[in-house]
Amino acid sequence: MKYTFTLISIICTLFVSCVGKDEQCDHIKSLPINFVYYGDSANDILKEKVKGIDAFIYDTNHKLVRHVKLNHNEAKFPQTTVTLNKGAYKVVTIGNLHHKAHLEGTAIGSDLSQLSFIQASLYNPTHTPLYYGEREINIQANQVRPLLVELNSLHFRLKINIIGYKEMNYKPEDLTLVINDFPTGYVVEQNFINIYTNYQSVLTEATINQYLQTDVLNIMKSELQAPLEIELLHKNDRITRFYLYDVIKKSSQIDLSKQEVDIPLDIIIKPLSVYLQIQSWVIEDVDAQFN
């Protein structure tokens, strides 16, 4: 009788323990997540455009429960698996954060309103092409299908050529291109709020075509309608100053509805005037100078 009672007690204990684990297993799910980016095609081109992913998962109170970092060198990139209790969540994804980016609001329990980043520093901004995606999800106990998060391009690519400087007998080292109110950092919550600085772009000489050129500058699309001011200076004397949006809205060659947008801009210096033009020979996204 003693042994029977002990056996029954063990069975009862195991039963209660298993029920607890079953309830826990019923609530905790291992969820595969796939990140995709289609650009302007029907094919997923994320691996071509995105080299790193930061995914932030928030609960219904907008509190961070997971921060996942993915690198393109990983075998399963751009896929990952997270373990979550069943329920509702929001996945916020940023692609191509610079490796020196300074992130805030990434501690577990942080509010979504605290999530922000500076790409490098206020005095040394970088031009990493940024991509963004967010999705509301509701994880059920019987969920088995992977979650798909689609990213979208946040940037356009600006490249500026300075033409006619030789005819004006200007030395390249005496010319300076300044972008005022250049966005370098962002606070993420529904919209991106910019942290601005003034940026002086490096000008290099293209000897074959006799012009100066900037680097490719990846700038937030939201800046197209913001006061992004560009100045060209010669020995600190202004040659021209203009707002980028004023130039773009006069051109029919730039399709701003696309995911990948190139804006090739010429500043043509003449003895009595300065001309601005969007290069007419650039078609879609195939100009080698942007690669």
CSV table of C-alpha atoms in Angstrom, one decimal:
chain,number,residue,atom,x,y,z
A,1,MET,CA,0.0,0.0,0.0
A,2,LYS,CA,2.9,2.3,0.9
A,3,TYR,CA,4.5,1.8,-2.5
A,4,THR,CA,1.2,2.2,-4.3
A,5,PHE,CA,0.6,5.6,-2.6
A,6,THR,CA,4.1,6.7,-3.5
A,7,LEU,CA,3.6,5.7,-7.1
A,8,ILE,CA,0.3,7.6,-7.3
A,9,SER,CA,2.0,10.6,-5.8
A,10,ILE,CA,4.7,10.6,-8.4
A,11,ILE,CA,2.3,10.2,-11.2
A,12,CYS,CA,0.2,13.1,-9.9
A,13,THR,CA,3.3,15.3,-9.6
A,14,LEU,CA,4.4,14.4,-13.1
A,15,PHE,CA,0.9,15.1,-14.4
A,16,VAL,CA,0.7,18.5,-12.8
A,17,SER,CA,4.2,19.3,-14.0
A,18,CYS,CA,3.4,18.2,-17.6
A,19,VAL,CA,0.2,20.3,-17.6
A,20,GLY,CA,2.3,23.4,-16.6
A,21,LYS,CA,4.9,22.7,-19.4
A,22,ASP,CA,2.2,22.1,-21.9
A,23,GLU,CA,0.6,25.4,-21.1
A,24,GLN,CA,4.0,27.0,-21.4
A,25,CYS,CA,4.7,25.3,-24.7
A,26,ASP,CA,1.3,26.3,-25.9
A,27,HIS,CA,2.2,30.0,-25.2
A,28,ILE,CA,5.8,30.1,-26.4
A,29,LYS,CA,6.4,29.8,-30.1
A,30,SER,CA,9.5,29.6,-32.2
A,31,LEU,CA,8.8,31.9,-35.1
A,32,PRO,CA,10.8,32.0,-38.3
A,33,ILE,CA,11.0,35.5,-39.8
A,34,ASN,CA,12.0,36.2,-43.4
A,35,PHE,CA,13.0,39.7,-44.6
A,36,VAL,CA,12.4,40.6,-48.2
A,37,TYR,CA,12.9,43.7,-50.5
A,38,TYR,CA,11.5,43.7,-54.0
A,39,GLY,CA,12.7,47.2,-55.1
A,40,ASP,CA,11.0,48.0,-58.4
A,41,SER,CA,10.7,44.4,-59.6
A,42,ALA,CA,8.9,41.2,-58.7
A,43,ASN,CA,12.0,39.5,-57.4
A,44,ASP,CA,13.5,39.7,-53.9
A,45,ILE,CA,16.7,41.7,-54.2
A,46,LEU,CA,17.3,42.2,-50.5
A,47,LYS,CA,20.7,40.5,-50.6
A,48,GLU,CA,21.9,42.8,-53.3
A,49,LYS,CA,20.9,46.0,-51.4
A,50,VAL,CA,21.0,45.2,-47.7
A,51,LYS,CA,24.1,44.0,-45.8
A,52,GLY,CA,22.7,44.1,-42.3
A,53,ILE,CA,19.4,44.1,-40.5
A,54,ASP,CA,18.3,45.3,-37.1
A,55,ALA,CA,14.9,44.0,-36.1
A,56,PHE,CA,13.1,45.3,-33.0
A,57,ILE,CA,10.1,43.5,-31.7
A,58,TYR,CA,7.6,45.3,-29.4
A,59,ASP,CA,4.7,44.1,-27.4
A,60,THR,CA,1.2,45.8,-27.3
A,61,ASN,CA,2.5,48.4,-24.8
A,62,HIS,CA,5.2,49.4,-27.3
A,63,LYS,CA,7.9,47.9,-25.0
A,64,LEU,CA,10.9,46.2,-26.6
A,65,VAL,CA,11.0,42.4,-26.1
A,66,ARG,CA,13.6,41.4,-28.7
A,67,HIS,CA,16.4,43.0,-30.7
A,68,VAL,CA,17.8,40.8,-33.4
A,69,LYS,CA,20.9,41.7,-35.5
A,70,LEU,CA,21.5,39.9,-38.8
A,71,ASN,CA,24.7,40.1,-40.9
A,72,HIS,CA,24.9,39.3,-44.6
A,73,ASN,CA,27.8,36.9,-43.9
A,74,GLU,CA,25.5,34.6,-41.9
A,75,ALA,CA,24.5,31.4,-43.7
A,76,LYS,CA,20.7,31.9,-43.2
A,77,PHE,CA,20.7,35.7,-44.0
A,78,PRO,CA,18.2,37.3,-44.2
A,79,GLN,CA,16.2,34.8,-42.2
A,80,THR,CA,16.1,34.4,-38.4
A,81,THR,CA,14.0,32.6,-35.7
A,82,VAL,CA,12.7,34.2,-32.5
A,83,THR,CA,10.9,32.7,-29.5
A,84,LEU,CA,7.9,34.6,-28.3
A,85,ASN,CA,4.8,34.1,-26.2
A,86,LYS,CA,1.6,34.0,-28.2
A,87,GLY,CA,0.0,37.4,-28.6
A,88,ALA,CA,0.3,40.7,-30.6
A,89,TYR,CA,3.6,42.3,-31.5
A,90,LYS,CA,5.0,45.0,-33.8
A,91,VAL,CA,8.2,44.3,-35.8
A,92,VAL,CA,10.3,47.4,-36.7
A,93,THR,CA,13.1,46.7,-39.1
A,94,ILE,CA,16.0,48.9,-40.2
A,95,GLY,CA,18.3,47.8,-43.0
A,96,ASN,CA,21.9,48.9,-43.5
A,97,LEU,CA,22.6,50.7,-40.3
A,98,HIS,CA,26.2,51.9,-40.4
A,99,HIS,CA,28.6,49.8,-38.2
A,100,LYS,CA,29.4,52.9,-36.3
A,101,ALA,CA,25.8,53.9,-35.8
A,102,HIS,CA,25.0,55.0,-32.3
A,103,LEU,CA,21.7,53.4,-31.2
A,104,GLU,CA,19.5,54.5,-28.3
A,105,GLY,CA,16.4,52.7,-26.9
A,106,THR,CA,17.6,49.2,-27.6
A,107,ALA,CA,17.5,47.9,-24.0
A,108,ILE,CA,14.8,45.3,-23.4
A,109,GLY,CA,11.8,47.1,-22.0
A,110,SER,CA,12.5,50.4,-23.8
A,111,ASP,CA,9.6,52.2,-25.3
A,112,LEU,CA,9.4,52.4,-29.1
A,113,SER,CA,9.5,56.2,-28.8
A,114,GLN,CA,13.0,55.9,-27.4
A,115,LEU,CA,14.4,54.1,-30.5
A,116,SER,CA,16.8,56.4,-32.3
A,117,PHE,CA,20.1,56.3,-34.1
A,118,ILE,CA,22.9,58.5,-35.5
A,119,GLN,CA,24.6,57.0,-38.4
A,120,ALA,CA,28.1,58.1,-37.4
A,121,SER,CA,28.5,61.5,-35.8
A,122,LEU,CA,27.2,65.0,-36.3
A,123,TYR,CA,30.5,66.0,-37.8
A,124,ASN,CA,31.1,62.9,-39.9
A,125,PRO,CA,27.8,61.7,-41.4
A,126,THR,CA,27.7,58.7,-43.5
A,127,HIS,CA,25.6,57.9,-46.5
A,128,THR,CA,24.5,54.3,-46.0
A,129,PRO,CA,21.4,53.5,-48.1
A,130,LEU,CA,18.7,52.9,-45.5
A,131,TYR,CA,15.7,50.5,-45.8
A,132,TYR,CA,12.8,50.2,-43.4
A,133,GLY,CA,9.9,47.8,-42.7
A,134,GLU,CA,7.4,47.3,-40.0
A,135,ARG,CA,4.6,44.8,-39.5
A,136,GLU,CA,1.9,44.1,-36.9
A,137,ILE,CA,1.8,40.4,-36.0
A,138,ASN,CA,-0.5,38.2,-33.9
A,139,ILE,CA,1.1,34.9,-32.9
A,140,GLN,CA,-1.3,32.0,-32.3
A,141,ALA,CA,-0.6,28.8,-30.4
A,142,ASN,CA,-0.8,26.7,-33.5
A,143,GLN,CA,1.2,29.1,-35.8
A,144,VAL,CA,3.7,27.4,-38.0
A,145,ARG,CA,4.0,29.6,-41.1
A,146,PRO,CA,7.0,31.9,-41.2
A,147,LEU,CA,6.5,35.7,-40.9
A,148,LEU,CA,7.3,37.8,-43.9
A,149,VAL,CA,8.6,41.4,-43.3
A,150,GLU,CA,8.9,43.5,-46.4
A,151,LEU,CA,11.4,46.4,-46.4
A,152,ASN,CA,11.1,49.6,-48.4
A,153,SER,CA,13.7,52.1,-49.5
A,154,LEU,CA,14.0,55.2,-47.4
A,155,HIS,CA,16.6,56.9,-49.5
A,156,PHE,CA,17.3,58.4,-52.9
A,157,ARG,CA,20.8,58.6,-54.4
A,158,LEU,CA,22.1,62.1,-55.2
A,159,LYS,CA,25.2,62.7,-57.3
A,160,ILE,CA,26.4,66.1,-58.3
A,161,ASN,CA,28.8,67.0,-61.1
A,162,ILE,CA,30.4,70.5,-61.3
A,163,ILE,CA,30.9,71.4,-65.0
A,164,GLY,CA,32.7,74.4,-66.4
A,165,TYR,CA,35.1,75.0,-63.6
A,166,LYS,CA,38.2,74.7,-65.9
A,167,GLU,CA,36.8,77.4,-68.3
A,168,MET,CA,36.4,79.6,-65.2
A,169,ASN,CA,40.0,78.9,-64.2
A,170,TYR,CA,38.9,77.6,-60.9
A,171,LYS,CA,41.2,75.2,-59.0
A,172,PRO,CA,39.4,72.1,-57.7
A,173,GLU,CA,40.8,72.7,-54.2
A,174,ASP,CA,39.2,76.1,-54.1
A,175,LEU,CA,35.7,74.8,-54.7
A,176,THR,CA,33.5,73.5,-51.9
A,177,LEU,CA,30.0,71.9,-52.0
A,178,VAL,CA,28.0,72.2,-48.8
A,179,ILE,CA,24.7,70.6,-48.0
A,180,ASN,CA,23.0,72.5,-45.3
A,181,ASP,CA,20.6,70.7,-42.9
A,182,PHE,CA,21.9,67.3,-44.0
A,183,PRO,CA,20.1,64.5,-42.0
A,184,THR,CA,22.4,62.4,-40.0
A,185,GLY,CA,20.3,60.8,-37.3
A,186,TYR,CA,16.8,59.8,-36.7
A,187,VAL,CA,14.2,59.1,-34.0
A,188,VAL,CA,12.0,56.2,-35.1
A,189,GLU,CA,8.3,56.1,-34.3
A,190,GLN,CA,5.9,56.0,-37.3
A,191,ASN,CA,7.9,58.8,-38.9
A,192,PHE,CA,11.6,59.7,-39.0
A,193,ILE,CA,12.5,62.9,-37.2
A,194,ASN,CA,15.8,64.2,-38.5
A,195,ILE,CA,18.9,65.3,-36.6
A,196,TYR,CA,20.6,67.8,-38.9
A,197,THR,CA,24.1,69.0,-39.6
A,198,ASN,CA,25.9,70.8,-42.4
A,199,TYR,CA,27.9,68.5,-44.6
A,200,GLN,CA,30.8,69.4,-46.9
A,201,SER,CA,31.0,66.9,-49.7
A,202,VAL,CA,34.3,65.8,-51.1
A,203,LEU,CA,34.8,66.8,-54.8
A,204,THR,CA,37.0,64.6,-57.0
A,205,GLU,CA,38.2,65.3,-60.5
A,206,ALA,CA,37.0,63.2,-63.4
A,207,THR,CA,39.9,64.0,-65.7
A,208,ILE,CA,38.4,62.3,-68.8
A,209,ASN,CA,35.2,64.3,-68.8
A,210,GLN,CA,36.6,67.5,-67.3
A,211,TYR,CA,34.3,67.8,-64.4
A,212,LEU,CA,34.2,67.5,-60.6
A,213,GLN,CA,32.0,65.0,-58.9
A,214,THR,CA,30.7,64.3,-55.4
A,215,ASP,CA,30.4,60.9,-53.8
A,216,VAL,CA,27.0,59.2,-54.1
A,217,LEU,CA,25.0,60.7,-51.3
A,218,ASN,CA,22.2,58.5,-49.9
A,219,ILE,CA,19.6,60.9,-48.5
A,220,MET,CA,16.2,60.3,-46.9
A,221,LYS,CA,13.3,60.5,-49.3
A,222,SER,CA,11.5,62.7,-46.8
A,223,GLU,CA,14.1,65.3,-47.5
A,224,LEU,CA,12.9,65.8,-51.1
A,225,GLN,CA,10.2,68.2,-49.7
A,226,ALA,CA,12.4,69.5,-46.8
A,227,PRO,CA,14.7,72.5,-46.9
A,228,LEU,CA,17.7,70.6,-48.1
A,229,GLU,CA,19.9,73.5,-49.3
A,230,ILE,CA,23.0,73.1,-51.5
A,231,GLU,CA,25.7,75.7,-51.9
A,232,LEU,CA,28.7,75.8,-54.2
A,233,LEU,CA,31.5,78.1,-53.0
A,234,HIS,CA,34.7,79.3,-54.5
A,235,LYS,CA,37.2,80.4,-51.9
A,236,ASN,CA,34.2,80.8,-49.5
A,237,ASP,CA,32.4,83.1,-52.0
A,238,ARG,CA,29.0,81.7,-53.0
A,239,ILE,CA,28.7,80.7,-56.7
A,240,THR,CA,25.1,79.4,-56.3
A,241,ARG,CA,22.6,78.3,-53.6
A,242,PHE,CA,19.4,76.3,-54.2
A,243,TYR,CA,17.0,74.0,-52.7
A,244,LEU,CA,17.1,70.5,-54.1
A,245,TYR,CA,13.3,70.1,-54.2
A,246,ASP,CA,12.9,73.2,-56.3
A,247,VAL,CA,15.1,71.6,-59.0
A,248,ILE,CA,13.5,68.1,-58.8
A,249,LYS,CA,9.9,69.3,-59.1
A,250,LYS,CA,10.7,71.1,-62.4
A,251,SER,CA,12.0,67.8,-63.9
A,252,SER,CA,9.9,65.2,-65.5
A,253,GLN,CA,12.8,62.7,-65.6
A,254,ILE,CA,12.7,61.6,-61.9
A,255,ASP,CA,10.0,59.1,-60.9
A,256,LEU,CA,9.8,59.6,-57.2
A,257,SER,CA,7.3,56.7,-56.9
A,258,LYS,CA,10.1,54.2,-57.4
A,259,GLN,CA,11.8,52.4,-54.6
A,260,GLU,CA,15.3,53.0,-56.1
A,261,VAL,CA,15.7,56.6,-57.2
A,262,ASP,CA,18.8,58.2,-58.7
A,263,ILE,CA,19.1,62.0,-59.0
A,264,PRO,CA,22.1,62.9,-61.1
A,265,LEU,CA,22.5,66.7,-61.0
A,266,ASP,CA,24.8,68.9,-63.0
A,267,ILE,CA,25.8,72.4,-61.8
A,268,ILE,CA,27.1,74.1,-64.9
A,269,ILE,CA,29.2,77.2,-64.3
A,270,LYS,CA,29.2,80.0,-67.0
A,271,PRO,CA,30.9,83.4,-66.9
A,272,LEU,CA,27.7,85.2,-66.3
A,273,SER,CA,25.4,82.5,-64.9
A,274,VAL,CA,25.0,79.1,-63.3
A,275,TYR,CA,22.7,76.4,-64.7
A,276,LEU,CA,21.2,73.4,-62.9
A,277,GLN,CA,20.0,70.3,-64.8
A,278,ILE,CA,19.0,66.7,-64.2
A,279,GLN,CA,21.1,64.6,-66.5
A,280,SER,CA,18.8,63.5,-69.3
A,281,TRP,CA,20.9,60.5,-70.3
A,282,VAL,CA,20.3,58.6,-67.0
A,283,ILE,CA,17.6,56.0,-67.4
A,284,GLU,CA,16.1,54.3,-64.3
A,285,ASP,CA,18.9,52.7,-62.2
A,286,VAL,CA,21.6,51.7,-64.7
A,287,ASP,CA,24.0,54.5,-64.7
A,288,ALA,CA,27.5,53.0,-63.9
A,289,GLN,CA,28.5,56.2,-62.0
A,290,PHE,CA,26.0,55.3,-59.3
A,291,ASN,CA,27.4,51.8,-58.8
